[in-house]
Coordinates of C-alpha atoms in Angstrom, one line a residue:
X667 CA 77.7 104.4 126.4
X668 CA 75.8 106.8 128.7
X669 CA 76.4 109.6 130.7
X670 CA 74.7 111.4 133.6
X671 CA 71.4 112.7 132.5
X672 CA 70.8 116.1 134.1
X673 CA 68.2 118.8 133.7
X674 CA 67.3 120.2 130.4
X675 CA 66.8 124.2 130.2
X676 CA 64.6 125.0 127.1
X677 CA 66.4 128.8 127.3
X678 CA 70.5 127.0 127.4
X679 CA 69.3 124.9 124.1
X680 CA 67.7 127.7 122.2
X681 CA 71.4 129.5 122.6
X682 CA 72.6 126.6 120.5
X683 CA 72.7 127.9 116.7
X684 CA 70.6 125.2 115.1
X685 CA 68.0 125.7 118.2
X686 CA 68.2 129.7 117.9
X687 CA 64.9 129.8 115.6
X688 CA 62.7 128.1 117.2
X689 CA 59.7 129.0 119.4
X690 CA 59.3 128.4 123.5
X691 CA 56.9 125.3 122.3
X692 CA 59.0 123.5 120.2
X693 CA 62.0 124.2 122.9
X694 CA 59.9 122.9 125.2
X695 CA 59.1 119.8 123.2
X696 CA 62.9 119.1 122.7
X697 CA 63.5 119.4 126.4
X698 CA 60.3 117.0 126.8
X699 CA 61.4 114.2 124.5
X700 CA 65.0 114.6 125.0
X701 CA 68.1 115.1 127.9
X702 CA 71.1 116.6 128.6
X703 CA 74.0 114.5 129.2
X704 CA 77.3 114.8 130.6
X705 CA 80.1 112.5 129.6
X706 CA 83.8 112.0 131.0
X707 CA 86.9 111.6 129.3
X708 CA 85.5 108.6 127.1
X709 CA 83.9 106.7 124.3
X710 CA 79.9 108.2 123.8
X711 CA 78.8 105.6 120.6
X712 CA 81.0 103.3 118.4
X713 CA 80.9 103.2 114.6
X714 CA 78.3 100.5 113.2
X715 CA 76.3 100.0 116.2
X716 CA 72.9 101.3 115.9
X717 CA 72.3 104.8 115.5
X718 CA 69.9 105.6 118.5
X719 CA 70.2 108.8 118.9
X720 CA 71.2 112.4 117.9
X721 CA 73.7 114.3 120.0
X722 CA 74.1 118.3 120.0
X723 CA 77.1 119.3 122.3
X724 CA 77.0 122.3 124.5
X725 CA 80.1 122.5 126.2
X726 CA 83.2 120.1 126.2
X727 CA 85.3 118.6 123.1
X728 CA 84.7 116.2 120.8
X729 CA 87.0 113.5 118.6
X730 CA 85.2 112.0 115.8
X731 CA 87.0 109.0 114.1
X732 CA 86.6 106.0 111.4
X733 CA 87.4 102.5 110.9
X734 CA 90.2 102.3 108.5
X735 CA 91.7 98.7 108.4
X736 CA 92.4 98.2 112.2
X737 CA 92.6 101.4 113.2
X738 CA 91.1 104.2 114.4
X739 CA 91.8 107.4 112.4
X740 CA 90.4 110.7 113.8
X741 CA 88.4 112.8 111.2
X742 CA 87.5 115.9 113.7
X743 CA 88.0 117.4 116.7
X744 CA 86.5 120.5 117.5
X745 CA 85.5 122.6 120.9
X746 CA 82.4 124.8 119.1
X747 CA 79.3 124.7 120.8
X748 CA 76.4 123.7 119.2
X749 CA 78.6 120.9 116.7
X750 CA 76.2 117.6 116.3
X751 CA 76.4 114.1 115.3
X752 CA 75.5 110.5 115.5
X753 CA 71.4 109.7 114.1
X754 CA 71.5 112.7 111.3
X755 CA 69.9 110.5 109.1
X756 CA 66.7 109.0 111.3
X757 CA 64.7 111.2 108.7
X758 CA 65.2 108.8 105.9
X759 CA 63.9 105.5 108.0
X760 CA 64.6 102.1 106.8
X761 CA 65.9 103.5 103.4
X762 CA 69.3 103.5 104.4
X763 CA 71.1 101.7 107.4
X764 CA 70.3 103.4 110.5
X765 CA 74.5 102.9 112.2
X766 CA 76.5 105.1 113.1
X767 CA 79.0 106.0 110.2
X768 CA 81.6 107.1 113.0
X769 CA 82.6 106.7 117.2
X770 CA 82.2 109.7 118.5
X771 CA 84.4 110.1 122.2
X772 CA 85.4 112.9 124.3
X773 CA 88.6 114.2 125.8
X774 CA 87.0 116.3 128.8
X775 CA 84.1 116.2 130.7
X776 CA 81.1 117.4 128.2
X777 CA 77.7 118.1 128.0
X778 CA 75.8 117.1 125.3
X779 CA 71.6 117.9 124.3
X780 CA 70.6 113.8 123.3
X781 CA 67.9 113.7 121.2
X782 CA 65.9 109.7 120.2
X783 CA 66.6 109.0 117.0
X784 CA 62.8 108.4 116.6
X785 CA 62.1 112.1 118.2
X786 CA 64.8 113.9 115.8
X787 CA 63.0 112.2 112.8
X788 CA 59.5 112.9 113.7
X789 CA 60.4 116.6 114.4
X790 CA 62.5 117.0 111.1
X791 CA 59.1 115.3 109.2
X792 CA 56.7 117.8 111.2
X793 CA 58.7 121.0 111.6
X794 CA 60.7 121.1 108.5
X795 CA 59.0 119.2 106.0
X796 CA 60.3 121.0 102.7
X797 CA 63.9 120.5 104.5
X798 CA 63.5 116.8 104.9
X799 CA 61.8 116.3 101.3
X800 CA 65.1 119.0 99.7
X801 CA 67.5 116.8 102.3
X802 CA 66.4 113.2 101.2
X803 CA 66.5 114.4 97.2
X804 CA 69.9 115.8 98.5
X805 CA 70.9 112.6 99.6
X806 CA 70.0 110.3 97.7
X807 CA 70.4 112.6 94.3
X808 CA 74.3 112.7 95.3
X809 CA 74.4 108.6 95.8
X810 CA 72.4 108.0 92.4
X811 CA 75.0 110.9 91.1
X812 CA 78.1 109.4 92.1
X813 CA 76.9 105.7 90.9
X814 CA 76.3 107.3 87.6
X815 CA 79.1 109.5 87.2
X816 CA 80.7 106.3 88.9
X817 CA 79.6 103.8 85.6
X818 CA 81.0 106.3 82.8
X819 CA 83.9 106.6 84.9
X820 CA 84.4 102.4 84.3
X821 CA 83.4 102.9 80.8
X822 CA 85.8 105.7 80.2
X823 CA 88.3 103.4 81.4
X824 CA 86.8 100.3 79.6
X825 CA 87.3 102.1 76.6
X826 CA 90.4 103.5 77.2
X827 CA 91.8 100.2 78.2
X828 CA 89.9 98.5 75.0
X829 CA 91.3 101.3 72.6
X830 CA 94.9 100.5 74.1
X831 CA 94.7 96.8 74.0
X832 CA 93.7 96.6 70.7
X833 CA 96.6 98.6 69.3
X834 CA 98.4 96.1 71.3
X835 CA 96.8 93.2 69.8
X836 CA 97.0 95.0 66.6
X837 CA 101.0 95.3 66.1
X838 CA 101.6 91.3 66.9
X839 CA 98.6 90.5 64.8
X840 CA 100.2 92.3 61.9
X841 CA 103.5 90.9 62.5
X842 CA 102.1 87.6 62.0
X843 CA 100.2 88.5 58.9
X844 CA 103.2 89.8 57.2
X845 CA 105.0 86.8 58.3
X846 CA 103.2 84.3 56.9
X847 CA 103.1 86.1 53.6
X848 CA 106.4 85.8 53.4
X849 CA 106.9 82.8 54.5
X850 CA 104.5 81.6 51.9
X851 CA 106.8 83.0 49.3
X852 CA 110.1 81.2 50.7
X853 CA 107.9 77.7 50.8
X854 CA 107.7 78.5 47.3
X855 CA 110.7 79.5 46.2
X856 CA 111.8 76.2 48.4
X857 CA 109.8 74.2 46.2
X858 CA 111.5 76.0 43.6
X859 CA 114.5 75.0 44.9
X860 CA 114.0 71.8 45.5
X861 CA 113.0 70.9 41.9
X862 CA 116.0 71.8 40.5
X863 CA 118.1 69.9 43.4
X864 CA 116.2 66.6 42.1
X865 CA 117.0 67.4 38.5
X866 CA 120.2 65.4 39.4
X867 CA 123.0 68.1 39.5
X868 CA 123.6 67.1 43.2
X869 CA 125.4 63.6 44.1
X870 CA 123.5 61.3 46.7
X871 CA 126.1 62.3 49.2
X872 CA 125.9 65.8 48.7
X873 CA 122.5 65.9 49.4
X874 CA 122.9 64.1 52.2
X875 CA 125.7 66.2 53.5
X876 CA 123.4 69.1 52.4
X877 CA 120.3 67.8 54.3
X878 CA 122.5 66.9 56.9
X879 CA 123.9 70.4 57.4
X880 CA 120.5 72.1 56.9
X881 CA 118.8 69.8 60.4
X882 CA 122.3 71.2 62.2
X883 CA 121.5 74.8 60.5
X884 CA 117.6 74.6 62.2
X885 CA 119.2 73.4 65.5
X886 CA 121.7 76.4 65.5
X887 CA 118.9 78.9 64.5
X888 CA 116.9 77.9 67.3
X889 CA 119.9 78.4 69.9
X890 CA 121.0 81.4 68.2
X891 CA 122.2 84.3 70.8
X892 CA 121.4 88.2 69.9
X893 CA 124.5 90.0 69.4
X894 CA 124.9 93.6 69.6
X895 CA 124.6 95.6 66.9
X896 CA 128.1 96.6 66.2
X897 CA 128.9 93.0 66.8
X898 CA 126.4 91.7 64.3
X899 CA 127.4 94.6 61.7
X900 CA 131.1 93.0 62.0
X901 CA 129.9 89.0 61.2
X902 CA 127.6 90.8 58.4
X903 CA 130.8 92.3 57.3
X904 CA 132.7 89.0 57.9
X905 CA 130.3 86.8 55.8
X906 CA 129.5 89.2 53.1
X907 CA 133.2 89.0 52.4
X908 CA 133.2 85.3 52.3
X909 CA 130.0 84.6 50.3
X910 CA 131.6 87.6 47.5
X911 CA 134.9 85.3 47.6
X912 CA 133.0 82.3 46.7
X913 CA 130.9 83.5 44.3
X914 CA 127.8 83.9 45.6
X915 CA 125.5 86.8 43.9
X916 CA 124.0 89.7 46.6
X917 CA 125.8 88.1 49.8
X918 CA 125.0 91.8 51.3
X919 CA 121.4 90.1 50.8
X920 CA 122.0 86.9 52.5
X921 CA 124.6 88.0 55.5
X922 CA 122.1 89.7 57.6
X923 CA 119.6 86.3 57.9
X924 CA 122.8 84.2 58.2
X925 CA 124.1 86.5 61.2
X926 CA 120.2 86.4 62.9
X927 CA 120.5 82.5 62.5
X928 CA 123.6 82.9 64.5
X929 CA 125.8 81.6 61.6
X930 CA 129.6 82.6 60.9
X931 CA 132.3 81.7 58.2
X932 CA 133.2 78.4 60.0
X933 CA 129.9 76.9 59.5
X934 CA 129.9 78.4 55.9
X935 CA 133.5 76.5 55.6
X936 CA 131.6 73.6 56.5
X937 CA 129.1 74.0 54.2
X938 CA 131.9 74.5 51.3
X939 CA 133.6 71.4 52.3
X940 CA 130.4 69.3 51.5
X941 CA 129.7 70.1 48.2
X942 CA 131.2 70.9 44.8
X943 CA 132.5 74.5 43.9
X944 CA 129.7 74.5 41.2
X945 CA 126.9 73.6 43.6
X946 CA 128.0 76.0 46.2
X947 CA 125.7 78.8 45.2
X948 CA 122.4 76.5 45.3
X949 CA 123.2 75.1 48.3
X950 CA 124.0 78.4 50.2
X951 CA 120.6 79.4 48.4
X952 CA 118.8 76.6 50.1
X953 CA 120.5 77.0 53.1
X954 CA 119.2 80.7 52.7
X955 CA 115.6 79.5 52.4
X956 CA 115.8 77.3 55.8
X957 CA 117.4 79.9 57.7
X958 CA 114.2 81.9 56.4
X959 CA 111.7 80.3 56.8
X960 CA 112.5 79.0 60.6
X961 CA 113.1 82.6 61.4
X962 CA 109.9 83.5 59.6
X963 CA 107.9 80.7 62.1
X964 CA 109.9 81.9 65.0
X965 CA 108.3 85.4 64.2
X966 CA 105.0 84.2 64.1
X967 CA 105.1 82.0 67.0
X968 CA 106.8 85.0 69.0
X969 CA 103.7 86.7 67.8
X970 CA 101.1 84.2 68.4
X971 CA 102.0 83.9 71.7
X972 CA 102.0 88.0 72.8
X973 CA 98.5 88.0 71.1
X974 CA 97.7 84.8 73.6
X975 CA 99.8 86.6 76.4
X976 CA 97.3 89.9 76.1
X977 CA 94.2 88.1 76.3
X978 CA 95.5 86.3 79.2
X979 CA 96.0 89.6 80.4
X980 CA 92.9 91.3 80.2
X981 CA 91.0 87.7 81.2
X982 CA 93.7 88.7 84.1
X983 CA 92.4 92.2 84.4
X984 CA 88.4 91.4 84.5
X985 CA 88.7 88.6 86.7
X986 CA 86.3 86.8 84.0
X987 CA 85.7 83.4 85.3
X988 CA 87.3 83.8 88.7
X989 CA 85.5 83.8 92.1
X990 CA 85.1 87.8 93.0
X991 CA 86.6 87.4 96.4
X992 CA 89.6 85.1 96.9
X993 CA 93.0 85.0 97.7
X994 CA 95.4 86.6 95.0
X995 CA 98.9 87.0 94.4
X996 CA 99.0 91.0 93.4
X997 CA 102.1 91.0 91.4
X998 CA 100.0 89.4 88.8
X999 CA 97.3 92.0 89.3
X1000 CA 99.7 94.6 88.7
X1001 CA 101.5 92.7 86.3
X1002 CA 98.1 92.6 84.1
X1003 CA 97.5 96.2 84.6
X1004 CA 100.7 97.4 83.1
X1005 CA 100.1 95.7 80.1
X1006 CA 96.4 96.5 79.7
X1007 CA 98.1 100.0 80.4
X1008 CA 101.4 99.7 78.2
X1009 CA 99.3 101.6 75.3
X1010 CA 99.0 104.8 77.2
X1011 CA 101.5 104.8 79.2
X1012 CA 104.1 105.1 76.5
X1013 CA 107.6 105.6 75.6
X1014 CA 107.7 108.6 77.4
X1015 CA 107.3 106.9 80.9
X1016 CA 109.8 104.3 82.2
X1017 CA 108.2 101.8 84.5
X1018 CA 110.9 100.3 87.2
X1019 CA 108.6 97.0 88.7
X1020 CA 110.4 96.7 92.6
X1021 CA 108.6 93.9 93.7
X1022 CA 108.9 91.9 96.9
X1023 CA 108.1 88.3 96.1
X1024 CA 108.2 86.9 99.7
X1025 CA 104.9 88.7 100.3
X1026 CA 102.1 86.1 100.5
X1027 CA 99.2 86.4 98.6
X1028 CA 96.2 88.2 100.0
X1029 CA 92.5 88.1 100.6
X1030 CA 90.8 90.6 98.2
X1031 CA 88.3 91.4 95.1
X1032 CA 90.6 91.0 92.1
X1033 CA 88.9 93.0 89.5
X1034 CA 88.2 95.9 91.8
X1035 CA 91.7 96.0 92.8
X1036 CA 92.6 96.4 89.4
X1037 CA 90.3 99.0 89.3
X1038 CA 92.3 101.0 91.5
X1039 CA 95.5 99.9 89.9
X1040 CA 94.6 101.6 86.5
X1041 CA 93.3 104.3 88.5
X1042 CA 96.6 105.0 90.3
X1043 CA 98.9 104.4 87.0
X1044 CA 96.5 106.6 85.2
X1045 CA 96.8 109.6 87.6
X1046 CA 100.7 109.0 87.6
X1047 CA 101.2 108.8 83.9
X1048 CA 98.9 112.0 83.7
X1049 CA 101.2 113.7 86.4
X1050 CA 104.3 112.7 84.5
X1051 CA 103.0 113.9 81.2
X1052 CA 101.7 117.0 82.6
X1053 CA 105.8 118.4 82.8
X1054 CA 106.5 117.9 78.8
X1055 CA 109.5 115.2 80.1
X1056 CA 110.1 111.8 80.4
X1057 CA 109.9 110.4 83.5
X1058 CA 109.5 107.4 85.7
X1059 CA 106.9 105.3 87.3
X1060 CA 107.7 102.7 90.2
X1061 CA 105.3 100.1 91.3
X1062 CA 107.0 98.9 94.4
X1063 CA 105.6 96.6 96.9
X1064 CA 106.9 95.5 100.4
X1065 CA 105.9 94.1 103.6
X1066 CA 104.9 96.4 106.3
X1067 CA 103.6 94.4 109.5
X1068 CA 100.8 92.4 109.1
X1069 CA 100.1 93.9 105.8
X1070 CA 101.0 94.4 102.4
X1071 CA 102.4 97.8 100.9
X1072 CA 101.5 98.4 96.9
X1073 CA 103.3 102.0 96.4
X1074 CA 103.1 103.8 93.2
X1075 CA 105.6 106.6 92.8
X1076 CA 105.9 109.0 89.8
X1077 CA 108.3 111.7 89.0
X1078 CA 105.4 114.5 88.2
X1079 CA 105.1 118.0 89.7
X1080 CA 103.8 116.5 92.6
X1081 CA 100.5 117.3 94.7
X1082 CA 100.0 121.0 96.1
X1083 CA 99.8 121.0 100.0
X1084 CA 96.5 123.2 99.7
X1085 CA 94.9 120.4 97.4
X1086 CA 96.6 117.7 99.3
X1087 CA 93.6 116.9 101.6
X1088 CA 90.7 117.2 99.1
X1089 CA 91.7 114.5 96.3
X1090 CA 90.0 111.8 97.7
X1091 CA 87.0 113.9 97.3
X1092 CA 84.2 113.2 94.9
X1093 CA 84.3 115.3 91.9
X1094 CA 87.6 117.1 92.8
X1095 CA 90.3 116.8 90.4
X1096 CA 92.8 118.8 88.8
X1097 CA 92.3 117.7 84.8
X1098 CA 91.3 119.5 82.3
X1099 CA 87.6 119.5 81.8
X1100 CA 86.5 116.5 79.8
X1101 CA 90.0 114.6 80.8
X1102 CA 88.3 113.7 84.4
X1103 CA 85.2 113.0 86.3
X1104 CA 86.8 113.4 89.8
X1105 CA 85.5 110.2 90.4
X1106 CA 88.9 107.9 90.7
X1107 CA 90.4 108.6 93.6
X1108 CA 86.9 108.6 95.4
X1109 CA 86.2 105.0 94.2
X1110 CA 89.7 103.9 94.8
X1111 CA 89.6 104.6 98.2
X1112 CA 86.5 103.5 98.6
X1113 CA 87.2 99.9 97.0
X1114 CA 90.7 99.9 99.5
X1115 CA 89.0 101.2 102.6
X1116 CA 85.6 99.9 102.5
X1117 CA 85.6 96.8 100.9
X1118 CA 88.7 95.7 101.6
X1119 CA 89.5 97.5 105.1
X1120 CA 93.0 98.9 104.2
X1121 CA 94.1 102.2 103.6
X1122 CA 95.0 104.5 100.8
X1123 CA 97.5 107.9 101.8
X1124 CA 99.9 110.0 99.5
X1125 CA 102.9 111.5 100.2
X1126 CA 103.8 114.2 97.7
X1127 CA 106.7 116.8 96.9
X1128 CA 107.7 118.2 93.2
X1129 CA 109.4 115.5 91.2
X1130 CA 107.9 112.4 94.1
X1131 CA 105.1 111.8 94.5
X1132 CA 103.5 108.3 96.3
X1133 CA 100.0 106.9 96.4
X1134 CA 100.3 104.0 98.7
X1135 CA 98.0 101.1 98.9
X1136 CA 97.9 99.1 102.5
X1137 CA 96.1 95.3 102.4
X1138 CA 95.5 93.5 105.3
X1139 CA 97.4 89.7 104.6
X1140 CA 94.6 88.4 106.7
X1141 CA 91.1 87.9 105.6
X1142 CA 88.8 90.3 107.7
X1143 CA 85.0 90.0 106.9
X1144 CA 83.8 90.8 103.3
X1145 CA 83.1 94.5 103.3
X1146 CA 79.9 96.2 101.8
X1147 CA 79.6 97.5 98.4
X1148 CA 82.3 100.1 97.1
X1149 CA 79.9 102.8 97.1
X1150 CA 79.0 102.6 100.9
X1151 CA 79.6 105.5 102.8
X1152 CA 83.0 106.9 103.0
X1153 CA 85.0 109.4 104.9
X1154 CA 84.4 112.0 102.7
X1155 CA 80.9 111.9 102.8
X1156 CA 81.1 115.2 105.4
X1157 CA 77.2 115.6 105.6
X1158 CA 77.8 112.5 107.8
X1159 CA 80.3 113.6 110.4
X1160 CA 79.5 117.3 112.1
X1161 CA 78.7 120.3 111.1

């Protein structure tokens, strides 16, 4: 948009602080190659469009705002004279996108000094050259900084996630070892068993009736219900007294896998009524072994299957063989983070999932939104262990308008209102040294706000503290790269 050009005077520009310096020639060159405006109450440039030229106000008030999602949010305002904006980086040329990186309007009439961009960067080149060559190593030092700091900060979490996951896979895998030692040993004390069964001491019927009751014995283990423990102390109790009654050495032994297998005194009863008083023992032995060895295979199925569950997982987490932008359902993004995460989070931390399952999915980058996930359960497990308590984590999400709410909520000390504003910031944060790069929070908001044009806001008090995650349900144009240019990035925005 453009204003009223009106004449320049080289002695009102030089009382401009970043003008103050410079000699009658080079204040006459500004006034030669560039204008005063004056605006009204208005828009002066829009974020994105091309960045044509550089504005220095001298009297009036300015707004500055970015794109966040769909809206506007205002990230200055100021009255100072002399403040500047819009082409600040013409200097660098074609080596980064010459756009504006934010709209610029005014809320009363104001005079501005509008430089070309073209004119700003040959006078920056020809009057300052150290400056430009220390500004563009400034520049681009801090980008190839963050991107670096940015990469250990994945591999810290790679390797946090990969040290976690594989105690995960660790316990189950063990499980399963041990149970198919010991079910190796009850196949072969079976065998055992069954040897001296076909010696002949048991009737045709009786094994019949015994083989009979041992299919209905695998059929009850399978359906058997878990009882609480003073329930299953009192069957233990219960069958320990009826195995000693009939005979049977170390019932103590027995009861407990008869009471997992969900078996009582009636089926025992049963059992008695089929065979001779003689044969009861080696029948209630071989009964022993079935009960065994399907609880033994239960164990290692149960355990087979969390191994196959984690690796789902983290094929969940990565996003390995998935498109990198599609539409997702994030309770299974979450879902998958939590248990990539269940290793350091720990007992200490009670996760509450209060999930809205009407949302529809969304349009996003899956693996980056898991990013900020572990980012966000990370920060609120450090915040929660940071008091020396237990405490609790929710991961709530909800509908808010056209788009979709992911809040996580811890029960730390909560965020200082001094720090409140600066934790998006790159390389702030409040860990120990070595425990954080201050990077986190910077990519996280980055990934939400740039790529995927939501938002990302805390709310914070001692003992409740939210980080909440806004997605559009609708898919807006792919963003650019996570490390684009950000809020934060203050060099960009006015002095």
């Amino acid at each position: 948009m453009s204003g009223q050009v009106m004449p320049c005077s080289p002695q009102e520009i030089a009382s401009l602080f970043l003008f103050e310096k410079l000699t009658p020639e080079q204040l006459g060159r500004l006034c030669g190659e560039g204008r005063v405006e004056r605006f009204e109450e208005g828009p002066v440039y829009t974020e994105g469009d091309p960045a044509t030229c550089f504005y220095v106000m001298i009297e009036g008030t300015v707004v500055l705002s970015r794109r966040v999602g769909g809206d506007d949010v205002e990230v200055s305002r100021t009255s100072q004279r002399g403040v500047y904006a819009g082409a600040m980086q013409a200097y660098l040329g074609d080596r980064v996108p010459q756009t504006y990186t934010n709209s610029m309007r005014v809320t009363e009439r104001t005079r501005f000094f509008v430089l070309p961009a073209q004119s700003f960067a040959d006078i920056m080149r020809e009057w300052f050259p150290m400056a430009a060559h220390l500004l563009e190593g400034l520049f681009f030092g801090s980008k190839n900084t963050q991107r670096a700091i940015g990469q250990r900060e994945r591999l810290l979490a790679l390797g946090s996630l990969s040290a976690g996951l594989t105690h995960e896979l660790n316990n189950p895998a063990a499980a399963a070892v041990r149970a198919t030692a010991t079910l190796r040993e009850r196949v072969g004390k079976m065998r055992h068993k069954l040897a001296h069964i076909s010696q002949g001491q048991f009737s045709r019927e009786s094994i019949a009736d015994l083989i009979e009751i041992q299919e209905r014995t695998v059929e009850r283990v399978a359906k058997a219900t878990a009882l609480s423990p003073l329930e299953a102390s009192d069957r233990e109790d219960e069958l320990s007294d009826w195995l000693d009654d009939h005979g049977i050495a170390e019932g103590w032994r027995i009861a407990p896998t008869f009471v997992q297998a969900g078996l009582d005194t009636d089926w025992l009863d049963q059992v008695a009524a089929s065979v001779s008083e003689d044969l009861l023992p080696g029948a209630i032995g071989w009964l022993n072994y079935t009960v065994e060895t399907e609880l033994l295979m239960d164990e290692i199925d149960d355990s087979t299957n969390r191994i196959s569950h984690l690796v789902d997982a983290a094929k969940q987490y990565s996003q390995l063989d998935r498109a990198p932008y599609r539409v997702v359902d994030v309770h299974e993004l979450l879902d998958s983070t939590l248990l990539m995460l269940s290793g350091k989070i720990g007992p200490g931390v009670r996760v509450v999932k209060d999930y809205d399952r009407s949302v529809p999915p969304v349009p996003a980058y899956p693996a980056e939104l898991n990013q900020v996930w572990t980012n966000l359960i990370d920060n609120a497990v450090f915040a929660i262990g940071s008091t020396g308590r237990d405490g609790t984590l929710t991961v709530r999400t909800a509908r808010e308008g056209d788009r979709l709410l992911v809040e996580f909520r811890d029960t730390g000390p909560g965020i200082p209102a001094d720090i409140r504003s600066r934790i998006f910031d790159p390389f702030f944060t409040t860990k120990p040294v070595g425990e954080g790069t201050g990077l986190g929070l910077d990519i996280s908001w980055r990934i939400v706000v740039s790529k995927h044009h939501g938002s990302l806001q805390v709310e914070s008090e001692p003992g409740d503290t939210r980080f909440q995650v806004l997605l559009p349900l609708t898919a807006p144009e792919p963003g650019p790269a996570s490390d684009s240019a950000s809020v934060h990035d203050t060099a960009e925005e006015t002095a």
